[in-house]
Amino acid sequence: MKYLVYLFVLLYMQTFAASPDTVPVKSGYATVNGLRMYYEIHGADGGLPLLLLPGGGSTIQTTYGVILPMLSAHRRVIALEPQGHGHTADRNSPFSFEQDADDAAALLSQLGIAQADVMGFSNGGNAAMQLAVRHPSKVRRLVLCSVFYKKEGWVPGLEAMFRKADAAGMPPALRNAYTSTSPHPQKIDTLVSKLMGRLLTFKDWPDSMLRGIQQPVLLMAGNQDVATLAHTTALFQLFPKGQLAIFPGGHGAYLGEAAAWVPGSRAPASTAAMVEEFLACSSSEK
C-alpha cells in the first residue's frame, strides 16, 4: 500500500487567508429523517462541493469558523449541524454516528447533490467514516480529523473524564455557542448526556469495515489529541488509499477549533492548503 506521511511545518499560505466578507453565504433548514436540520452553503455555486461535519457538542462556527473561509474561497462548502447541535433541534432518540451519516446523506439528496467530498472533525469525523461505509456513492474523498475507531485508542484518563462530564464542564466557547443558537438551550444537560452516552457505549469498529473504505482518505490529528498516535497510525494503515498528517498541538488546534485554537496561529491556513491540495486530486489519485 502506497501512502504519504506529512511531516508538518507551519507555513502561512496567504492564498488561503480569504476574508469571510468576500465569500457568499446562504443558510437554511431541510427536513431529513424527521429532523429539521440547519445547514449553510459557503462560496460560489457549481462544482463538486465539500461537506463539513462538526465535532460533538459543537456548531459549524466553533469547529470550522476559522478555516471555513479559507476552504470556501476556492470551492462550494456545505456545512451542517447534526441532531441536537447548534440550530438543529433534537429528536427523541440517542445520538449515533450511523444516524448522523444517514442524516448527512439525506441532506445531500435534498440539495440535489449526488456526490461530495466530506470532511469531519472528532464525532463528525466518525460520522464521516460511517457516511463512506453506508453511502459510498455519496463520497468522493474523505478528510478525517481527530477520530478513533476503538475505545482502546483513547488516551489514558479520557474515559474517566467522559463518565464525569456535565454541562458546567463544557469548554465555555462550546457551551456559549449552544445556548445562543439552540432552539432549546435549556436542554444542554441532555446534549451532554447523549454525547457521553454515545461515546461510553461505543462498540469497536472491525478493521474490515475501515479496509472497505475505497475512497482516498486524508487522516489528520494532533500529536496531543484524544486518540494516541499509535491508534491513529493503526487506523491510517487500514485505509487502502490513505494519507496521514500529524500536527503539533491538541484536539482541533490545527483547524482553529474554538476550544483549542491559539489566536494568531498560522496552523489553520496551512491545514487549509493541505486539504485543498488533497481534494484537488482526481478520484484515481491518492
Coordinates of N, CA and C in Angstrom, one line a residue, residues 5-164:
V5 N 3.1 10.3 4.4 CA 3.1 10.8 5.7 C 3.6 12.3 5.6
Y6 N 2.8 13.2 6.0 CA 3.2 14.6 6.0 C 3.9 14.9 7.3
L7 N 5.1 15.3 7.3 CA 5.8 15.9 8.4 C 5.6 17.4 8.4
F8 N 4.9 17.9 9.3 CA 4.2 19.2 9.2 C 5.2 20.3 9.6
V9 N 5.3 21.3 8.8 CA 6.0 22.6 9.1 C 5.0 23.7 8.9
L10 N 4.8 24.5 9.9 CA 3.8 25.6 9.8 C 4.3 26.7 8.9
L11 N 3.6 26.9 7.8 CA 3.9 27.9 6.8 C 2.6 28.7 6.5
Y12 N 2.6 30.0 6.6 CA 1.4 30.7 6.4 C 1.2 30.8 4.9
M13 N 0.0 30.4 4.4 CA -0.3 30.5 3.0 C -1.3 31.6 2.7
Q14 N -0.8 32.7 2.3 CA -1.7 33.9 2.1 C -2.8 33.6 1.1
T15 N -2.6 32.7 0.2 CA -3.6 32.3 -0.8 C -4.9 31.9 -0.1
F16 N -4.8 31.3 1.1 CA -5.9 30.7 1.7 C -6.5 31.6 2.8
A17 N -5.9 32.8 3.0 CA -6.4 33.7 4.0 C -7.5 34.6 3.5
A18 N -8.6 34.0 3.0 CA -9.7 34.7 2.4 C -10.5 35.4 3.6
S19 N -11.0 36.6 3.3 CA -11.9 37.3 4.2 C -13.3 36.7 4.2
P20 N -13.9 36.4 5.4 CA -15.3 35.9 5.4 C -16.2 36.9 4.6
D21 N -15.9 38.2 4.6 CA -16.8 39.1 3.9 C -16.8 39.0 2.4
T22 N -15.8 38.3 1.8 CA -15.8 38.2 0.4 C -16.5 36.9 -0.1
V23 N -16.9 36.0 0.8 CA -17.5 34.7 0.4 C -19.0 34.7 0.6
P24 N -19.8 34.5 -0.4 CA -21.2 34.5 -0.2 C -21.7 33.3 0.6
V25 N -22.6 33.5 1.5 CA -23.1 32.5 2.4 C -24.6 32.5 2.4
K26 N -25.2 31.3 2.3 CA -26.6 31.0 2.3 C -26.9 30.1 3.5
S27 N -28.0 30.2 4.1 CA -28.4 29.3 5.2 C -29.8 28.8 5.1
G28 N -30.1 27.7 5.7 CA -31.5 27.2 5.6 C -31.7 26.0 6.5
Y29 N -32.9 25.4 6.4 CA -33.2 24.2 7.1 C -33.8 23.2 6.1
A30 N -33.5 21.9 6.3 CA -34.0 20.8 5.5 C -34.6 19.8 6.4
T31 N -35.7 19.2 6.0 CA -36.3 18.1 6.8 C -35.7 16.8 6.4
V32 N -35.0 16.2 7.2 CA -34.3 14.9 6.9 C -34.6 13.9 8.0
N33 N -35.2 12.8 7.6 CA -35.5 11.7 8.5 C -36.2 12.2 9.8
G34 N -37.1 13.1 9.6 CA -37.9 13.7 10.7 C -37.2 14.7 11.5
L35 N -36.1 15.2 11.0 CA -35.3 16.2 11.7 C -35.2 17.5 10.9
R36 N -35.4 18.6 11.5 CA -35.3 19.9 10.9 C -33.8 20.3 11.0
M37 N -33.0 20.1 10.0 CA -31.6 20.2 10.1 C -31.1 21.6 9.5
Y38 N -30.3 22.3 10.3 CA -29.7 23.5 9.8 C -28.5 23.3 9.0
Y39 N -28.3 24.1 7.9 CA -27.1 24.0 7.1 C -26.8 25.3 6.5
E40 N -25.5 25.5 6.1 CA -25.1 26.7 5.4 C -24.3 26.3 4.2
I41 N -24.4 27.1 3.2 CA -23.7 27.0 1.9 C -22.8 28.2 1.7
H42 N -21.5 27.9 1.7 CA -20.5 29.0 1.6 C -19.8 28.9 0.2
G43 N -19.4 30.0 -0.4 CA -18.7 30.0 -1.6 C -19.7 30.0 -2.8
A44 N -19.1 30.1 -4.0 CA -19.8 30.1 -5.2 C -20.5 28.8 -5.5
D45 N -21.7 28.9 -6.2 CA -22.4 27.7 -6.6 C -21.6 27.0 -7.8
G46 N -21.9 25.7 -7.9 CA -21.2 25.0 -9.0 C -20.1 24.2 -8.5
G47 N -19.8 23.1 -9.3 CA -18.6 22.3 -8.9 C -19.0 21.3 -7.8
L48 N -18.1 20.3 -7.6 CA -18.2 19.3 -6.6 C -18.1 20.0 -5.2
P49 N -19.0 19.9 -4.3 CA -18.9 20.6 -3.0 C -18.1 19.8 -2.0
L50 N -17.8 20.5 -0.9 CA -17.2 19.9 0.3 C -18.2 20.0 1.4
L51 N -18.5 18.8 2.0 CA -19.4 18.8 3.1 C -18.7 18.7 4.4
L52 N -19.0 19.6 5.3 CA -18.3 19.7 6.6 C -19.3 19.2 7.7
L53 N -18.7 18.2 8.6 CA -19.4 17.7 9.7 C -18.7 18.1 11.0
P54 N -19.4 18.9 11.9 CA -18.7 19.5 13.1 C -18.5 18.4 14.2
G55 N -17.7 18.8 15.2 CA -17.5 17.9 16.3 C -18.6 17.8 17.3
G56 N -18.5 16.9 18.2 CA -19.6 16.7 19.2 C -19.8 17.9 20.1
G57 N -21.0 18.3 20.3 CA -21.3 19.4 21.1 C -21.0 20.8 20.5
S58 N -20.7 20.8 19.2 CA -20.2 22.0 18.5 C -21.2 22.5 17.5
T59 N -20.9 23.7 17.0 CA -21.7 24.3 15.9 C -20.7 24.3 14.7
I60 N -21.3 24.8 13.6 CA -20.4 25.0 12.4 C -19.3 25.9 12.8
Q61 N -19.6 27.0 13.4 CA -18.6 28.1 13.7 C -17.6 27.7 14.7
T62 N -18.0 26.9 15.8 CA -17.0 26.6 16.8 C -16.0 25.6 16.2
T63 N -16.4 24.7 15.3 CA -15.4 23.8 14.7 C -14.7 24.4 13.5
Y64 N -15.4 25.1 12.6 CA -14.8 25.4 11.4 C -14.8 27.0 11.1
G65 N -15.1 27.8 12.1 CA -15.2 29.2 11.9 C -13.9 29.8 11.4
V66 N -12.8 29.3 11.8 CA -11.5 29.9 11.3 C -11.2 29.4 9.9
I67 N -11.3 28.1 9.7 CA -10.8 27.6 8.4 C -11.8 27.6 7.3
L68 N -13.1 27.8 7.6 CA -14.1 27.7 6.6 C -14.0 28.7 5.5
P69 N -13.7 30.0 5.8 CA -13.5 31.0 4.8 C -12.3 30.7 3.9
M70 N -11.3 30.0 4.4 CA -10.2 29.6 3.5 C -10.6 28.5 2.6
L71 N -11.4 27.6 3.0 CA -11.8 26.5 2.2 C -12.8 27.0 1.1
S72 N -13.7 27.9 1.5 CA -14.8 28.3 0.6 C -14.3 29.4 -0.4
A73 N -13.1 29.9 -0.2 CA -12.6 30.8 -1.2 C -12.3 30.1 -2.5
H74 N -12.2 28.8 -2.5 CA -11.8 28.1 -3.7 C -12.9 27.1 -4.2
R75 N -13.9 26.9 -3.4 CA -15.0 25.9 -3.8 C -16.2 26.1 -3.0
R76 N -17.3 25.4 -3.4 CA -18.5 25.5 -2.6 C -18.4 24.6 -1.4
V77 N -18.8 25.1 -0.2 CA -18.7 24.3 1.0 C -20.1 24.3 1.6
I78 N -20.6 23.1 2.0 CA -21.8 22.9 2.7 C -21.5 22.4 4.1
A79 N -22.0 23.1 5.1 CA -21.7 22.8 6.5 C -23.1 22.5 7.1
L80 N -23.2 21.5 8.0 CA -24.4 21.2 8.7 C -24.2 21.1 10.2
E81 N -25.3 21.2 10.9 CA -25.3 21.0 12.3 C -26.2 19.8 12.6
P82 N -25.7 18.7 13.1 CA -26.4 17.4 13.2 C -27.4 17.4 14.4
Q83 N -28.1 16.3 14.6 CA -29.1 16.2 15.6 C -28.7 16.8 16.9
G84 N -29.5 17.7 17.4 CA -29.3 18.3 18.8 C -28.2 19.2 18.9
H85 N -27.6 19.6 17.8 CA -26.4 20.5 17.8 C -26.8 21.9 17.2
G86 N -26.3 22.9 17.8 CA -26.5 24.3 17.3 C -27.9 24.6 17.0
H87 N -28.2 25.0 15.8 CA -29.5 25.4 15.4 C -30.5 24.3 15.1
T88 N -29.9 23.1 15.1 CA -30.8 21.9 14.8 C -31.4 21.3 16.0
A89 N -32.7 21.1 16.0 CA -33.4 20.6 17.2 C -33.0 19.1 17.4
D90 N -33.3 18.6 18.6 CA -33.1 17.2 18.9 C -34.3 16.4 18.4
R91 N -34.1 15.1 18.4 CA -35.2 14.1 18.2 C -35.2 13.1 19.4
N92 N -36.3 12.4 19.6 CA -36.4 11.5 20.7 C -35.7 10.2 20.5
S93 N -34.4 10.3 20.3 CA -33.6 9.1 20.1 C -32.1 9.4 20.5
P94 N -31.3 8.4 20.9 CA -29.9 8.7 21.2 C -29.2 9.2 20.0
F95 N -28.0 9.8 20.3 CA -27.1 10.1 19.2 C -26.4 8.8 18.7
S96 N -26.2 8.8 17.4 CA -25.3 7.7 16.8 C -24.6 8.2 15.6
F97 N -23.4 7.6 15.4 CA -22.6 8.0 14.2 C -23.3 7.5 12.9
E98 N -24.0 6.4 13.1 CA -24.7 5.8 11.9 C -25.9 6.7 11.5
Q99 N -26.6 7.2 12.5 CA -27.8 8.1 12.2 C -27.3 9.4 11.6
D100 N -26.2 10.0 12.2 CA -25.7 11.2 11.7 C -25.3 11.1 10.2
A101 N -24.7 9.9 9.9 CA -24.3 9.6 8.5 C -25.5 9.6 7.6
D102 N -26.6 8.9 8.0 CA -27.8 8.8 7.2 C -28.4 10.2 7.1
D103 N -28.4 11.0 8.1 CA -29.0 12.3 8.0 C -28.2 13.2 7.0
A104 N -26.8 13.1 7.1 CA -26.0 13.8 6.1 C -26.3 13.4 4.7
A105 N -26.4 12.1 4.5 CA -26.7 11.6 3.1 C -28.1 12.2 2.6
A106 N -29.0 12.2 3.5 CA -30.4 12.7 3.2 C -30.3 14.2 2.8
L107 N -29.5 14.9 3.6 CA -29.4 16.4 3.3 C -28.8 16.6 1.9
L108 N -27.7 15.8 1.6 CA -27.1 15.9 0.2 C -28.2 15.6 -0.9
S109 N -29.0 14.6 -0.6 CA -30.0 14.2 -1.6 C -31.0 15.4 -1.8
Q110 N -31.5 16.0 -0.6 CA -32.4 17.1 -0.7 C -31.9 18.3 -1.4
L111 N -30.6 18.5 -1.3 CA -29.9 19.6 -2.0 C -29.6 19.3 -3.5
G112 N -29.9 18.1 -3.9 CA -29.7 17.7 -5.3 C -28.2 17.4 -5.6
I113 N -27.5 17.0 -4.5 CA -26.0 16.7 -4.7 C -25.8 15.2 -4.7
A114 N -25.3 14.7 -5.8 CA -25.1 13.2 -5.9 C -23.9 12.8 -5.2
Q115 N -22.9 13.6 -5.2 CA -21.6 13.2 -4.6 C -20.9 14.5 -4.1
A116 N -20.1 14.3 -3.0 CA -19.4 15.4 -2.4 C -18.1 14.9 -1.8
D117 N -17.1 15.8 -1.6 CA -16.0 15.5 -0.7 C -16.5 15.7 0.7
V118 N -16.0 15.0 1.7 CA -16.5 15.1 3.0 C -15.4 15.3 4.0
M119 N -15.5 16.2 4.9 CA -14.6 16.5 6.0 C -15.3 16.5 7.3
G120 N -14.8 15.7 8.3 CA -15.4 15.6 9.6 C -14.4 15.7 10.7
F121 N -14.7 16.4 11.8 CA -13.9 16.6 12.9 C -14.4 15.8 14.1
S122 N -13.6 15.0 14.8 CA -14.0 14.4 16.1 C -15.2 13.5 15.8
N123 N -16.3 13.7 16.6 CA -17.5 13.0 16.4 C -18.0 13.1 14.9
G124 N -17.8 14.3 14.3 CA -18.2 14.5 12.9 C -17.3 13.7 12.0
G125 N -16.1 13.4 12.4 CA -15.2 12.5 11.6 C -15.6 11.1 11.7
N126 N -16.1 10.7 12.8 CA -16.6 9.3 12.9 C -17.9 9.1 12.1
A127 N -18.7 10.2 12.1 CA -19.9 10.2 11.3 C -19.5 10.1 9.8
A128 N -18.4 10.8 9.4 CA -18.0 10.9 8.0 C -17.5 9.5 7.6
M129 N -16.8 8.7 8.5 CA -16.5 7.4 8.2 C -17.7 6.5 7.9
Q130 N -18.7 6.7 8.7 CA -19.9 5.9 8.5 C -20.6 6.3 7.2
L131 N -20.5 7.6 6.9 CA -21.1 8.0 5.6 C -20.5 7.3 4.4
A132 N -19.1 7.2 4.5 CA -18.4 6.5 3.4 C -18.8 5.0 3.4
V133 N -19.0 4.4 4.6 CA -19.4 3.0 4.7 C -20.8 2.7 4.2
R134 N -21.7 3.6 4.7 CA -23.2 3.3 4.5 C -23.7 3.9 3.2
H135 N -23.0 5.0 2.7 CA -23.5 5.7 1.5 C -22.2 6.0 0.6
P136 N -21.5 4.9 0.2 CA -20.2 5.2 -0.5 C -20.3 6.0 -1.8
S137 N -21.4 5.9 -2.5 CA -21.6 6.7 -3.7 C -21.7 8.2 -3.5
K138 N -22.0 8.6 -2.3 CA -22.1 10.0 -1.9 C -20.7 10.6 -1.7
V139 N -19.7 9.8 -1.5 CA -18.4 10.4 -1.0 C -17.3 10.1 -2.1
R140 N -16.7 11.2 -2.5 CA -15.6 11.1 -3.4 C -14.2 11.0 -2.7
R141 N -14.0 11.9 -1.8 CA -12.7 11.9 -1.0 C -13.1 12.3 0.4
L142 N -12.3 11.8 1.4 CA -12.6 11.9 2.8 C -11.5 12.5 3.6
V143 N -11.8 13.6 4.3 CA -10.8 14.2 5.3 C -11.3 13.9 6.7
L144 N -10.5 13.1 7.4 CA -10.9 12.7 8.8 C -10.0 13.4 9.8
C145 N -10.6 14.1 10.7 CA -9.8 14.9 11.7 C -10.0 14.5 13.1
S146 N -9.0 14.0 13.8 CA -9.0 13.6 15.2 C -10.1 12.6 15.5
V147 N -10.0 11.4 14.9 CA -11.1 10.4 15.1 C -10.5 9.2 15.8
F148 N -11.4 8.2 16.1 CA -11.0 6.9 16.6 C -11.9 5.9 16.1
Y149 N -11.5 4.6 16.3 CA -12.4 3.5 15.9 C -12.4 2.4 16.9
K150 N -11.6 2.5 17.9 CA -11.7 1.5 19.0 C -11.4 2.3 20.3
K151 N -12.2 1.9 21.4 CA -12.0 2.7 22.6 C -10.7 2.5 23.2
E152 N -10.0 1.4 22.9 CA -8.6 1.3 23.5 C -7.7 2.3 22.9
G153 N -8.0 3.0 21.9 CA -7.2 4.0 21.3 C -7.3 5.4 22.0
W154 N -8.2 5.5 23.0 CA -8.3 6.8 23.7 C -7.1 7.0 24.6
V155 N -6.7 8.2 24.8 CA -5.5 8.5 25.7 C -6.0 8.1 27.1
P156 N -5.0 7.7 27.9 CA -5.4 7.4 29.3 C -6.1 8.5 30.0
G157 N -7.1 8.1 30.8 CA -7.9 9.1 31.6 C -9.1 9.7 30.8
L158 N -9.2 9.5 29.5 CA -10.3 10.1 28.8 C -11.6 9.5 29.1
E159 N -11.7 8.2 29.2 CA -13.0 7.5 29.5 C -13.5 8.0 30.9
A160 N -12.6 8.1 31.9 CA -13.0 8.5 33.2 C -13.5 9.9 33.2
M161 N -12.9 10.8 32.3 CA -13.4 12.1 32.2 C -14.8 12.2 31.6
F162 N -15.0 11.3 30.6 CA -16.3 11.2 30.0 C -17.4 10.8 31.0
R163 N -17.1 9.9 31.9 CA -18.0 9.5 32.9 C -18.4 10.6 33.9
K164 N -17.6 11.6 34.0 CA -17.9 12.7 35.0 C -18.4 13.9 34.3

